XYZ file of C-alpha atoms in Angstrom:
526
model
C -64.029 364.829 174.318
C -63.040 368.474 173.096
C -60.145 368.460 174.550
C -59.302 364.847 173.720
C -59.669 365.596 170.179
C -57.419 368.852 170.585
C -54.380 366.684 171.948
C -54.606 364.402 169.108
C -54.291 367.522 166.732
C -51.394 368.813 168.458
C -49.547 365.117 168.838
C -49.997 364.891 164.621
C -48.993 368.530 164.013
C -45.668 368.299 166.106
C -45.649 364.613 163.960
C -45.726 366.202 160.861
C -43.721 369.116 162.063
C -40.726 366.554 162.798
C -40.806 364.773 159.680
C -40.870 367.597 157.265
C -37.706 368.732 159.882
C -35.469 365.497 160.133
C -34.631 363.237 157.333
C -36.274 359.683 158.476
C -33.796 357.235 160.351
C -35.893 354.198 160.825
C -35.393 351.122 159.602
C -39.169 349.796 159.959
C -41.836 350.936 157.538
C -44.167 353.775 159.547
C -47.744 353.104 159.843
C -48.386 356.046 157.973
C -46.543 359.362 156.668
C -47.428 362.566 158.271
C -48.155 363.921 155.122
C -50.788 361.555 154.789
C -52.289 362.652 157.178
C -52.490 366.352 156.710
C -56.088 366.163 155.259
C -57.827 365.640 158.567
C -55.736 368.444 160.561
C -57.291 371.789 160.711
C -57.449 374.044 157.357
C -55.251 376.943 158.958
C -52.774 374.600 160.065
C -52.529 371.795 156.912
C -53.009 373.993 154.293
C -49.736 376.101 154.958
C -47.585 373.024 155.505
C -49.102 371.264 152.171
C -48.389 375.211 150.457
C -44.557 374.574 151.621
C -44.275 371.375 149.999
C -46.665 371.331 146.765
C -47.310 373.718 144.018
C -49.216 373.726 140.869
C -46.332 372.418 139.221
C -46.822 368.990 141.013
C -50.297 368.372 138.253
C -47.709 367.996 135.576
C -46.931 363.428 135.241
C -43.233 362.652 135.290
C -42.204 360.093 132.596
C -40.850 357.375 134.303
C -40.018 355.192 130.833
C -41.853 352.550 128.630
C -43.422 349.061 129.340
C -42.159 346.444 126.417
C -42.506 342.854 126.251
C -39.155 342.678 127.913
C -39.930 341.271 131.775
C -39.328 343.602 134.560
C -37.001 346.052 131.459
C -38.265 349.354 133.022
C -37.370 350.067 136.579
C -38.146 353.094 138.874
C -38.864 354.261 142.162
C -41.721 356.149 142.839
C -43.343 358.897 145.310
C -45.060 355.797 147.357
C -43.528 352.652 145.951
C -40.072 353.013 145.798
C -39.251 349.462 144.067
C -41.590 349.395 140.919
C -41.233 347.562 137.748
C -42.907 346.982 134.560
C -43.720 344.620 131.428
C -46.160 344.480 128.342
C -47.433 341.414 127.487
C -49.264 340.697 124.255
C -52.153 338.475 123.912
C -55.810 338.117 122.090
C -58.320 338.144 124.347
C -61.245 340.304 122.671
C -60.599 337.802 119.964
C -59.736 340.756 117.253
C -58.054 341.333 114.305
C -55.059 342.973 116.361
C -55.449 341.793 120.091
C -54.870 343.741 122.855
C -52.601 343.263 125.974
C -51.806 343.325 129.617
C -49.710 345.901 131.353
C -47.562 344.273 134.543
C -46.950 346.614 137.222
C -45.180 345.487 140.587
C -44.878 347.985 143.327
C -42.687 347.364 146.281
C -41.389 348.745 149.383
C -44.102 351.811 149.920
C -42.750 354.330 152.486
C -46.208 353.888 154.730
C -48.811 352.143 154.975
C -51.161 354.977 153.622
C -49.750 356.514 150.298
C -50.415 355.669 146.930
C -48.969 355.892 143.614
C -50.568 357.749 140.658
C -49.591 356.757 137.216
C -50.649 357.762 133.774
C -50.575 355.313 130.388
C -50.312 356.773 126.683
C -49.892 355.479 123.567
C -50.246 358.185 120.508
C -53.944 356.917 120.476
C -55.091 356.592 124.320
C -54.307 357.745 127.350
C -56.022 356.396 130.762
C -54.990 356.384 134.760
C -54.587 354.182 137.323
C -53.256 353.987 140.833
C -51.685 351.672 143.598
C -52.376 351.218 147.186
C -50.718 347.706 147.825
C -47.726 345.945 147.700
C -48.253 343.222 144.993
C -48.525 343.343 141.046
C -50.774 344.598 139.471
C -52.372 344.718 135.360
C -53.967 347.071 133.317
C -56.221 345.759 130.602
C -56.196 347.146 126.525
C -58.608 344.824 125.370
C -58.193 346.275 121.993
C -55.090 347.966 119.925
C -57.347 350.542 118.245
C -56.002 349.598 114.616
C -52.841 348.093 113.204
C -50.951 351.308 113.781
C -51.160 351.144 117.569
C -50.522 347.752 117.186
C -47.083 348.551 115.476
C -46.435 351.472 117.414
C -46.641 349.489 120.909
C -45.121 346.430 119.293
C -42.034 348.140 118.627
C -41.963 351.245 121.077
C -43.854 350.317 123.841
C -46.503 352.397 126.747
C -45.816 355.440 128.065
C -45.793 355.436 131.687
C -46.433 358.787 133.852
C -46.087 359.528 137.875
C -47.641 362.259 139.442
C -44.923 362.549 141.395
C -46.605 364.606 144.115
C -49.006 361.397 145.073
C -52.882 361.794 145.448
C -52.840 363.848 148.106
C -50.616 366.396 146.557
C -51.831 365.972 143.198
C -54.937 367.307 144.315
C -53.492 370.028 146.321
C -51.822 371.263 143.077
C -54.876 371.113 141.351
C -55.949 373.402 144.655
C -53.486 376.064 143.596
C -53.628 375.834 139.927
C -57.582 376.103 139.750
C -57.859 380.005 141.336
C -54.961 381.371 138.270
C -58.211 381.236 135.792
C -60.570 382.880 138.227
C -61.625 386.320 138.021
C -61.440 387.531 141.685
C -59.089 388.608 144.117
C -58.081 384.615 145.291
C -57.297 384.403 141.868
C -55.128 387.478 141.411
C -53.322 386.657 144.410
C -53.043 383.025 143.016
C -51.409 384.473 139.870
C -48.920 386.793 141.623
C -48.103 384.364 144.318
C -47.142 381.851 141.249
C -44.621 384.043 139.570
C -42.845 385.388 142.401
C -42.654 381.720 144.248
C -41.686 380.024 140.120
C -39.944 382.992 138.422
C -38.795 385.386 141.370
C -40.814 388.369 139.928
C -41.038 391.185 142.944
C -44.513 392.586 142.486
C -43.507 395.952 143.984
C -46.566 398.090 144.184
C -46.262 401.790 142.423
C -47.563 405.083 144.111
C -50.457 406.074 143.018
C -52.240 406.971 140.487
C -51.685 403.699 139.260
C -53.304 404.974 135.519
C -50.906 407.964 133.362
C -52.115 411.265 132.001
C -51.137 410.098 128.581
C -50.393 412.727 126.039
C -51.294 410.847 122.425
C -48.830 413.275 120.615
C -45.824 411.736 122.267
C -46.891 408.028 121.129
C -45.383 407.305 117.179
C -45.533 404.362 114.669
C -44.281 401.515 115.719
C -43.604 402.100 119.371
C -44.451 398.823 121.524
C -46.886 397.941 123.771
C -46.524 395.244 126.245
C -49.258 393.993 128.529
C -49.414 391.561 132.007
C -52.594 390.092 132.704
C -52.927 388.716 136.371
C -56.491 388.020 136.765
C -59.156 385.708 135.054
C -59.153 383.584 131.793
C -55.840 385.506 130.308
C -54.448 386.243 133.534
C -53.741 382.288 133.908
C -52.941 381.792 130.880
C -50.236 384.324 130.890
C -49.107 383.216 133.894
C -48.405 379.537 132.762
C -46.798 381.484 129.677
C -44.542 383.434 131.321
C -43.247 380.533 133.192
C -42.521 378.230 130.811
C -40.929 381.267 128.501
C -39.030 383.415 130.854
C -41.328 386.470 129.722
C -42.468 388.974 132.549
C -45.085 390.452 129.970
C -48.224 388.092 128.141
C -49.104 390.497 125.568
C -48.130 393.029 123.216
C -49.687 395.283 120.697
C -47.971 398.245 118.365
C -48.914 401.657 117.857
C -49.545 403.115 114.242
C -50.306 406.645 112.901
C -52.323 406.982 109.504
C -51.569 409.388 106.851
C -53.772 412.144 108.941
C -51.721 411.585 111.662
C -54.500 409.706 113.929
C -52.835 407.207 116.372
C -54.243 403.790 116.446
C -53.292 399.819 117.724
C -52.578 396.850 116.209
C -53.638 393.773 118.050
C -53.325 389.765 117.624
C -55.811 388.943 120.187
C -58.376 391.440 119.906
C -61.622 389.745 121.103
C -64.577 390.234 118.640
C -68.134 390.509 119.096
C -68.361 386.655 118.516
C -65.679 385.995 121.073
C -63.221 385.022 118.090
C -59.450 386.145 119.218
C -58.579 388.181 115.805
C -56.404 390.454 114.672
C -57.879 393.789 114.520
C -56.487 397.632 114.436
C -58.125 399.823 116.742
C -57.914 403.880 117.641
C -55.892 404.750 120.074
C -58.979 406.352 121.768
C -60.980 402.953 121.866
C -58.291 400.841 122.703
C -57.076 402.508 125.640
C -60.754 403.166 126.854
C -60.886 399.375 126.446
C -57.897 398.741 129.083
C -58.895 401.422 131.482
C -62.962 400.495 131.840
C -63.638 396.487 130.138
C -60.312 394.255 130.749
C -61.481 392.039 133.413
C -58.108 390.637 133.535
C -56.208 393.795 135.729
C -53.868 394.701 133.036
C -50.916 396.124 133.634
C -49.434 398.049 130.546
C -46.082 399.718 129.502
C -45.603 401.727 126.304
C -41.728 400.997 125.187
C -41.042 404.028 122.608
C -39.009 403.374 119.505
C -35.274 404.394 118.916
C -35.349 407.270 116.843
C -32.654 405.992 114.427
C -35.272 403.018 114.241
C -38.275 405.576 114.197
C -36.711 407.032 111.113
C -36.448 403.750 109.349
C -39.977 402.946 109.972
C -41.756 402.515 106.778
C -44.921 403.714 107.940
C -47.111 403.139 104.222
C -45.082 399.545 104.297
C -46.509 398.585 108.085
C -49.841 399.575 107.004
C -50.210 397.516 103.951
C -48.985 394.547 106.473
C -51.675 395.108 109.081
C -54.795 395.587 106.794
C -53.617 392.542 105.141
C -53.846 390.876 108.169
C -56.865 392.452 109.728
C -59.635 389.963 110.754
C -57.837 386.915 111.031
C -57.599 384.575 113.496
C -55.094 384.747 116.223
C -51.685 382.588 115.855
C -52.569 379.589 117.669
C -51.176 377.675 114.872
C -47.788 378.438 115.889
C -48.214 379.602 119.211
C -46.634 377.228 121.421
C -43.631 376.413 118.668
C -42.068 380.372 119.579
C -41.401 378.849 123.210
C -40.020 375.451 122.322
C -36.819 375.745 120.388
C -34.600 372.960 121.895
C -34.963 369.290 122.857
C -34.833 369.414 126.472
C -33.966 372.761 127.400
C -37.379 374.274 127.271
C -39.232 371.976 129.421
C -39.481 373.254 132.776
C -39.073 370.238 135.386
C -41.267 367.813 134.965
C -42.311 369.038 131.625
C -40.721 367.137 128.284
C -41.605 366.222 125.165
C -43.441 362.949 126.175
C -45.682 364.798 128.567
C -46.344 367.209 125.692
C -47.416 364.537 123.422
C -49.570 362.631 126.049
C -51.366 366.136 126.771
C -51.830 366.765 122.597
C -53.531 363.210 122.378
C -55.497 363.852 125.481
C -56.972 367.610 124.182
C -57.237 366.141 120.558
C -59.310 363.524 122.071
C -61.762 365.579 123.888
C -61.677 368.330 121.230
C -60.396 367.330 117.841
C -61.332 370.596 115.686
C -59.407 372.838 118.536
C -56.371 370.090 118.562
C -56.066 370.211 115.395
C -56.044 374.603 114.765
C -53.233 374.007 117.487
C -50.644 371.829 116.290
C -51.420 369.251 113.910
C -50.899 371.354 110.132
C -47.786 373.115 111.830
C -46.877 369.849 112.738
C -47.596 367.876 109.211
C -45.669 371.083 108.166
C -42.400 370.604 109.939
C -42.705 366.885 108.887
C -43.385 368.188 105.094
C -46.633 366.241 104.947
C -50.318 366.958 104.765
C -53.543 366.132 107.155
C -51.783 363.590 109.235
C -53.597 363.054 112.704
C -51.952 363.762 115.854
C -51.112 359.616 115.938
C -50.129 359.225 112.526
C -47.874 361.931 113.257
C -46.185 360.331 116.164
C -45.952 357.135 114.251
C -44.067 358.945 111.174
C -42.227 360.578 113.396
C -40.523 357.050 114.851
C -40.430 355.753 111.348
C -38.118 358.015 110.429
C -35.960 357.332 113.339
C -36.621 360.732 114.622
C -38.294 362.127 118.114
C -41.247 364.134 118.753
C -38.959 366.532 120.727
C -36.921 367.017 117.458
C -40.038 368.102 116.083
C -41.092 370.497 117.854
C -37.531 372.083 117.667
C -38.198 372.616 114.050
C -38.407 376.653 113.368
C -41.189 377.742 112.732
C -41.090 379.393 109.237
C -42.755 383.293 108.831
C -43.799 382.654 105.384
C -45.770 379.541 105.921
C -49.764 379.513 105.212
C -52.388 377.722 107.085
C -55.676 376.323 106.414
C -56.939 380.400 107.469
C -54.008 382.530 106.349
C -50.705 383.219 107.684
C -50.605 382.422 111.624
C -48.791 384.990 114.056
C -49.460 385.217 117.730
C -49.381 389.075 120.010
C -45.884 388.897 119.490
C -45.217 387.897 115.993
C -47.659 390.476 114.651
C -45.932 393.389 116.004
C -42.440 392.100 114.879
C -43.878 390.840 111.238
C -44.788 394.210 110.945
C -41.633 395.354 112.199
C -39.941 393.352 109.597
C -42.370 394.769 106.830
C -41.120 398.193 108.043
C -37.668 397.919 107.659
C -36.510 397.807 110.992
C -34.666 394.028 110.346
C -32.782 395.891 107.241
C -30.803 393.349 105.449
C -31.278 390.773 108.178
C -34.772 390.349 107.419
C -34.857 387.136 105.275
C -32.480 385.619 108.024
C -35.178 386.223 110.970
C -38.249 384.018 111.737
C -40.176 386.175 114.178
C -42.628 383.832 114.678
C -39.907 382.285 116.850
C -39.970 384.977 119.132
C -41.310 385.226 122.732
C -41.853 387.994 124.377
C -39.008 388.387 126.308
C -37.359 388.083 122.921
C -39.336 391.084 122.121
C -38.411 393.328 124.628
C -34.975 392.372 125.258
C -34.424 393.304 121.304
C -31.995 396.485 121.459
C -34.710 398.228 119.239
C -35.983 400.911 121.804
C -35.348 404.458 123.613
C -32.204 404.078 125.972
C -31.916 408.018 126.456
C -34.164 408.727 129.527
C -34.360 412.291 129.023
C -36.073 411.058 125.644
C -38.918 409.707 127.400
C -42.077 411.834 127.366
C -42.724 413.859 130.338
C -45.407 411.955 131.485
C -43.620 408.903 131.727
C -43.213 407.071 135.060
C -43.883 410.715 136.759
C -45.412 409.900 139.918
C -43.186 406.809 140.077
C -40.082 407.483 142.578
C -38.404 404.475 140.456
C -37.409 405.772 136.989
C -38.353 402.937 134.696
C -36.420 403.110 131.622
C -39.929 402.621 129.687
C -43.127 404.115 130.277
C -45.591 402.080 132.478
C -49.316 403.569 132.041
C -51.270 401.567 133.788
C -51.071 399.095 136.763
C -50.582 398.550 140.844
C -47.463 396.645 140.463
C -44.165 398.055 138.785
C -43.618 396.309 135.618
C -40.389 394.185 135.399
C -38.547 393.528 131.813
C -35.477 391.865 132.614
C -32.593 392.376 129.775
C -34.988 395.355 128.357
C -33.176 396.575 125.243
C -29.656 395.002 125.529
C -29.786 392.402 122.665
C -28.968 393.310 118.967
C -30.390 391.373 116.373
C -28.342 388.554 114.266
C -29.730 385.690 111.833
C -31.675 382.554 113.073
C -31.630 384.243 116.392
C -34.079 383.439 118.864
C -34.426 379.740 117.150
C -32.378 377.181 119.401
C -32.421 378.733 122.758
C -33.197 377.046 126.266
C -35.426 378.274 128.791
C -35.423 376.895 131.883
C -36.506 378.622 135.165
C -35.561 380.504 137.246
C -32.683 382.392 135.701
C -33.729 381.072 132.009
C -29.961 381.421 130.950
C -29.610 381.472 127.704
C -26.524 381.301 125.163
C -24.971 383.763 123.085
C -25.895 383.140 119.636
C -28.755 380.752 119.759
């Protein structure tokens, strides 16, 4: 029997071996698709085939078009079905003021016998799931159009429709890989830095040790940056999603500051408080760094990126004060915070990411948690449309009226000097450059410069820091054999910056540029 079973693994590996080798040939349908069948093989031998063809990037829905009352108008092949078509058809069954209406969905000509199709449906006031295992069409009830806006809105522009393009069975692989970058232990570290160097190409050489620097204090000034990467728990998957989808190889940053005794403290947009509020706060040097070496949970790795000292002479030290107490104690810039990556209509949205997927996750998270959906996008949205405490739908909905797009809208820059419900919103980033801006380093350029429109990356590839090595304090990077040109003081792996301090600044920069993996090109002047 044992050995029975044993020969049946080995006749579906070398099955699945050969089709993931050689392009298919046959002209019959197969009774099923090896990759269907990886579940049931062994762990150490499925799990490394499904890592080769799956990723976490296969969660994100592909959209595939809109259903309209049109018969069989929206045509597409799909991961399973590769014949599929769709309709929306009107009608009044719940016997209400509005109606409701039946989504058609054929599905034809499945590669095997055993896959299935995954789909996704939104309309700016729902979103539900469905999926196909036959050959035949199929419906999908809305007994109800929630109001008369919905009604309108699907009248005239139809349902969303979403494929996880990946299938169920790698759908839920994804979610396997994706799940570890939020978990604080090693599978999740791993996770993280297996993510960026198979998505962005990072390198994750490891540094000599000691992996923490004898820092001398005296040799850190006002203004100089700090930029952090976070590879483990809560922030260490957050940043790692962030980095992707921006280009950055850093997920946080901080700024140094020196009071009028000379004392050496940090400036932070981020700062976790004793009520677990994200705030801005300013912090001594001495607990700060005590912080990073003995409490972050999340590995950091940190590098201290000294000012120019033509800037360092500009730096209006009583000026970038005033700015950070008047900022102290509020809450972290998640009003603006995803707005500094998106700056284009398409070129932002790493494959299968777009603007549609964006709005179907917005009305999925405002649905679950309204308060937090709203602190996130829906004032700077109303604010980019010029109007005041519209929802998340009646956004969308304006948004068509005016002949517009929801990706144009999120291409609107944000603005520094706007105000929220809570005070002016900056993010890590923003914070330090705000201040920055407050200190003269922008000059006469200033007015012309939103830098809550940067990214990180935007940060540190600013041509703003110390580009004469022999500068560098001479602790920095000494018991690294590579000479960074920036200080890294704490970490395992060597900190990459790509384009470190090569870009001068210039109005409206930073406000319409792509940023697509993996190179995450960008062009001059955007």
């Amino acid at each position: 029997m044992t050995l029975f079973f044993k020969n049946h693994q080995l006749i579906l590996l070398l099955i699945t071996i050969h089709a993931i080798s050689y392009p298919k040939v046959q002209a019959f349908k197969e009774p099923f698709h090896p990759r269907d069948i990886l579940p049931f093989l062994p762990r150490q031998v499925s799990w490394p085939i499904l890592n080769t063809l799956n990723s976490a990037v296969d969660l994100l829905p592909t959209f595939v078009g809109t259903a309209t009352p049109v018969e069989n108008s929206l045509q597409w092949k799909g991961a399973c079905f590769y014949n599929n078509s769709a309709w929306l058809e009107f009608n009044n069954k719940s016997k209400t003021e509005f109606g409701g209406g039946t989504l058609h969905i054929k599905v034809s000509n499945a590669h095997s016998w055993t896959c299935m199709d995954l789909y996704l449906f939104a309309t700016p006031y729902r979103v539900t799931w469905d999926y196909y295992f036959l050959s035949r069409e199929h419906t999908l009830e809305f007994e109800e159009w929630q109001s008369k806006a919905e009604y309108e809105y699907v009248k005239h522009k139809g349902i969303s429709i979403f494929l996880m393009q990946a299938g169920m069975l790698g759908t839920l692989e994804a979610l396997w890989e994706v799940l570890p970058l939020f978990t604080d232990t090693n599978w999740g570290e791993n996770s993280n830095v297996a993510f960026l160097r198979k998505h962005m190409g990072a390198t994750f050489e490891e540094r000599p040790q000691p992996w923490v620097t004898n820092i001398s204090a005296d040799d850190i000034h006002s203004g100089d940056f700090l930029v952090l990467s976070k590879i483990r728990g809560r922030w260490g998957g957050f940043e790692t999603l962030e980095k992707w989808v921006t280009g950055s190889y850093a997920g946080h940053t901080a700024v140094c500051l020196r009071d009028s005794e000379g004392k050496l403290w940090v400036g932070e947009s981020g700062h976790e408080n004793e009520e677990g509020e994200d705030i801005i706060a300013i912090m001594t040097w001495e607990e700060w760094w005590d912080y990073e070496l003995t409490k972050d949970d999340a590995n950091p790795h940190i590098a201290l990126l000294p000012l120019h000292p033509d800037l360092r002479a500009k730096f209006n030290e009583t000026a970038a004060w005033e700015y950070a107490r008047s900022m102290t104690g509020l809450p972290y810039g998640y009003h603006n915070l995803i707005f500094s990556w998106i700056d284009t209509i398409n070129g932002n949205y790493p494959s299968p990411l777009d603007a549609h997927l964006v709005a179907s996750v917005m009305t999925v998270w405002t649905q679950f948690q309204p308060a937090y959906a709203g602190n996130m996008w829906n004032e700077a949205l109303n604010k980019r449309l010029g109007t005041q405490n519209l929802s998340l739908s009646e956004i969308l909905v304006e948004v068509e009226k005016r002949g517009s797009s929801f990706g144009e809208l999120l291409a609107i820059p944000e603005q520094d000097n706007w105000v929220y419900v809570d005070g002016k919103s900056t993010s890590c980033v923003a914070f330090v450059f705000e201040l920055y801006k407050e200190a003269g380093l922008f000059g006469s350029l200033a007015s012309s410069i939103q830098v809550t429109e940067f990214t990180i990356k935007d940060a540190y590839t600013l041509k703003f820091f110390e580009n004469n090595s022999s500068r560098l304090p001479k602790w920095c990077n000494d018991a690294d054999t590579m000479k960074l040109p920036y200080c890294q003081i704490l970490g395992r792996y060597r900190m990459e910056l790509p384009g470190y301090n090569t870009m001068d600044p210039y109005p409206h920069m930073n406000e319409r540029c792509p940023s697509l993996p993996p190179k995450y090109l960008r062009p001059a002047g955007c």
